[in-house]
Every structure is written in C-alpha cells, then in structure tokens.
Amino acid sequence: MRENTDGFRLRTADGASNQCHVGAFRPNFGSVSRGFSVPYQKNFSIAILLPLHPHSLTSTIIMDGTGKGLLLKADPIAASFREEVQSTLVQRDRPPKLIGILATSSEPSRMYSEFTKKQCEALGFEYILKKTGAALSSDLAEGEGVEEAIVEANEDERVDGVLVYFPIFGVQQDHYLQQVVSPLKDVEGLHFKFHYNLYHNIRFLRPQFLTVTTHSNDAGLTVAENDEPPAGMVKSIIPCTPLAIVKCLEYVGVYNKILPYGDRAYGKTVCVINRSEVVGRPLAALLANDGARVFSVDIDSIQEYNKRPSAEVSSQRQYYPRHVVRPSNLSLQECIALSDVVISAVPNANYKVYTAWLKDGCVCVNVAAEKNFESNVREKASIYIPAVGKVTILMLLRNLLRLQHYKTILQTTP
C-alpha cells in the first residue's frame, strides 16, 4: 500500500495500490448525482467533517461498538421530506406526471429508472418510462432519438417533469441535452437558468423568467430574510444531490438556525473534493453562499470559496456572484484537517478516505455506492451518514411538485 502525490490511498483486494484521480464526470443512477455511484470518466470525492450539534437523532441510529461516533442512515432525514411531499401531493388536482427517458443499454441507468418508478408509485406520482436508442432495441445506437424524445416531452402539456438518464454521449454533448430539457420541466435543476441562479445566489425568481431566453434585472431576488418566496416569486430549482447533501447537514446541526438566513453555515469549514458541474461546484457554491468556508479540490487545483462580504455587493449589480473563489496553496491533507465537514462520492470501490486525516468530532457523509471511508471512520467522526440516495430522490420529487405549481401559476396569470 502506498500514498500517491494527491494524498489518496487506494487499496485493492490483493493488496495492490492504485492511484485515484478526481475530476469532472456526469453521473447516472449509481452515480453521485443521485446518491449512488458508477465509474464514468474521472473519479470524484467530497469530504465533510463537523462537530456534533444537538439534534433529535432518535431514529435509525446505530451504535455497535465499532467506533465512538453514530451511524446515521438516511431514512429519518428522508422521512420529513416524504411527509412534506405527500402532504403537498394530496392538495393537487392531479398527481404530477414524470417522464423518464432511457436511451442507452447502461445497466445502472436501467436500475435507476426502476428505482424512480418504485418511488413514484409508492408516493402516488405518475411515472412513464420512454425508451429510445439502444434501450429500445439492440439494432439502434446508444442515445439514438434521445433529443427528439426530450423535445416531445417538452411539448406535451400533460407532462410536468422530464428526467433523462445520463450519461449518454459524454460530458459536453450530455450538457447540451441538459439544456434541451425545458426549465419548466427540469426536475434535476441542471438547466443553465438554474445554475446561473445558484452561482449568483438568486434564491427566488418570477415564474415568467422560465419562459424567456434572456436574463432580466427584475427576474430574480438575491436578498431575503427567510426561505419563503416574496409575493409574485417562487423558489429557484436546485440540483438534487447538492441539495440533498445540504439537507443532511441541516438535519445533523451543521447549519445553525439561530443565525440569519443565508449565514447559517457561518463558522464551518468544508472540503469538497471534485468540481463537477453536477455535484462538486454547485455544492461548494451553495455552502459558500450560506457562509461556509469551502475548499474545492479538483485533480489539478484546490480553490477556496467564501461568501462575498456584503460591503462588496453593489445594489446596481443584482447578479454579481455572491461567492469569491481564490486559489489555495494548501494540500488536500491540510484542507481535510482544517475542515468541519467531509463528503466523499468517489465512484471507485478502491478509494478510501484516511481516517487518520479526519478532524476529531467530524461528520462524514458517503455519497457513493461504494464505501469511500475506512471501516474505522467513527473512531474520528461523531456522525457517519453512509448514503444520501433516499434524500436525493425526494428532492427530485419535490422539484417536480414545484414545477407543476409554477406551470399552474403561468397558466392562470394574465
């Protein structure tokens, strides 16, 4: 076993050592975008460590003598959102309709489509799977007809949400397809409009903004006293997995609810390893916009994200980015040692986060299908969350409910 220059240790079954690189990737079911993991292009990880704060952790907690910390499964975290989704659903005239588009022969993507169907049916949502390309017939190419299927779903008034099972072609072409999905039906929050809002800390928007092609100074709002949209505005859609991770951190007390809205992660240091546009960079921005100091680690650099001081924000520039990004000269080990929060989402069974590097009393969150932390992680961590997939799917369904509501507003507003 050895340590490579990036500070990652990989251990194979036969004791061999391999190097794990981190970089951009586009996940699918089993991928970190939805709380699971499969290899795609480059592996990625996030780490989160944090002192334990008082919270009602009364369910699905296991203390089995394998460490000092608590093993907290995602079930109780997901339960509160399941109740929220169900209570919202019963108030609707009809259940939202979600179209899943499967265009490849990928087994993880097929499995995720089955998982989506199961969750939708259990909660009372309508789910339809549209197969195209290699998913429909072995005589068709991977991804064949996928853009046409997206456009068809966009134009179908009976459809409230569109979920495309990526990866299909690769990062750049898949990114194009993410922009083809109508922002009015983008349950994953991957459209540029939503990413733009996220990186500019625009938390609320006017529903009409989703139907126009350009940005307007009157389209969104960056300053608010709480998470309730002002009159005439609605919440912007946030990518599912970064949001699910934030909700997990809120649950265990990383976010201080006594502090003002928008500063509740103040005083916390977070290390996010990976800067993908699906998980790593959105998560770093979300945390920084909430006041955290964030180390964003990629294969070739480490950056530090911080919330921009309010004195630097000009009222004449409503869309000025609300976080500041600067290069860091710290090593990965130094970043992790300083951090209060570590999340790992490396789609590689050989990747392990050093327990020895973790800060005493931290919270560790595993986002990958594989266990990225060593078996003794709770010797250092006060809380270890082994998966977030059950929270991620509820964030997706909550987005679906919101998009259905936004469409209703547009249809009833002159």
mmCIF file of N, CA and C in Angstrom, residues 1 24-25 33 76 78 129 195 266 269 382:
data_model
loop_
_atom_site.group_PDB
_atom_site.id
_atom_site.type_symbol
_atom_site.label_atom_id
_atom_site.label_comp_id
_atom_site.label_asym_id
_atom_site.label_seq_id
_atom_site.Cartn_x
_atom_site.Cartn_y
_atom_site.Cartn_z
ATOM 1 N N MET A 1 0.853 -1.185 0.000
ATOM 2 C CA MET A 1 0.000 0.000 0.000
ATOM 3 C C MET A 1 0.894 1.241 0.000
ATOM 4 N N ALA A 24 -13.931 15.944 -13.440
ATOM 5 C CA ALA A 24 -15.332 16.101 -13.830
ATOM 6 C C ALA A 24 -15.892 14.792 -14.361
ATOM 7 N N PHE A 25 -17.150 14.559 -14.102
ATOM 8 C CA PHE A 25 -17.841 13.399 -14.640
ATOM 9 C C PHE A 25 -19.316 13.707 -14.647
ATOM 10 N N SER A 33 -24.621 11.966 -8.687
ATOM 11 C CA SER A 33 -25.648 12.984 -8.874
ATOM 12 C C SER A 33 -26.940 12.583 -8.202
ATOM 13 N N PRO A 76 -34.341 8.601 8.493
ATOM 14 C CA PRO A 76 -35.035 9.659 9.242
ATOM 15 C C PRO A 76 -34.918 11.020 8.589
ATOM 16 N N ALA A 78 -34.836 11.474 5.300
ATOM 17 C CA ALA A 78 -35.784 11.423 4.187
ATOM 18 C C ALA A 78 -37.224 11.474 4.666
ATOM 19 N N LEU A 129 -41.960 5.588 -18.412
ATOM 20 C CA LEU A 129 -40.615 5.416 -18.955
ATOM 21 C C LEU A 129 -40.676 5.400 -20.471
ATOM 22 N N HIS A 195 -28.576 26.899 -12.858
ATOM 23 C CA HIS A 195 -27.174 27.015 -12.460
ATOM 24 C C HIS A 195 -26.770 28.476 -12.320
ATOM 25 N N TYR A 266 -22.176 29.769 8.654
ATOM 26 C CA TYR A 266 -21.052 30.611 9.064
ATOM 27 C C TYR A 266 -20.245 29.928 10.162
ATOM 28 N N THR A 269 -16.093 24.985 8.167
ATOM 29 C CA THR A 269 -15.158 24.772 7.065
ATOM 30 C C THR A 269 -15.466 23.430 6.424
ATOM 31 N N SER A 382 -18.007 12.017 14.571
ATOM 32 C CA SER A 382 -19.095 11.963 15.554
ATOM 33 C C SER A 382 -20.366 11.412 14.926
#
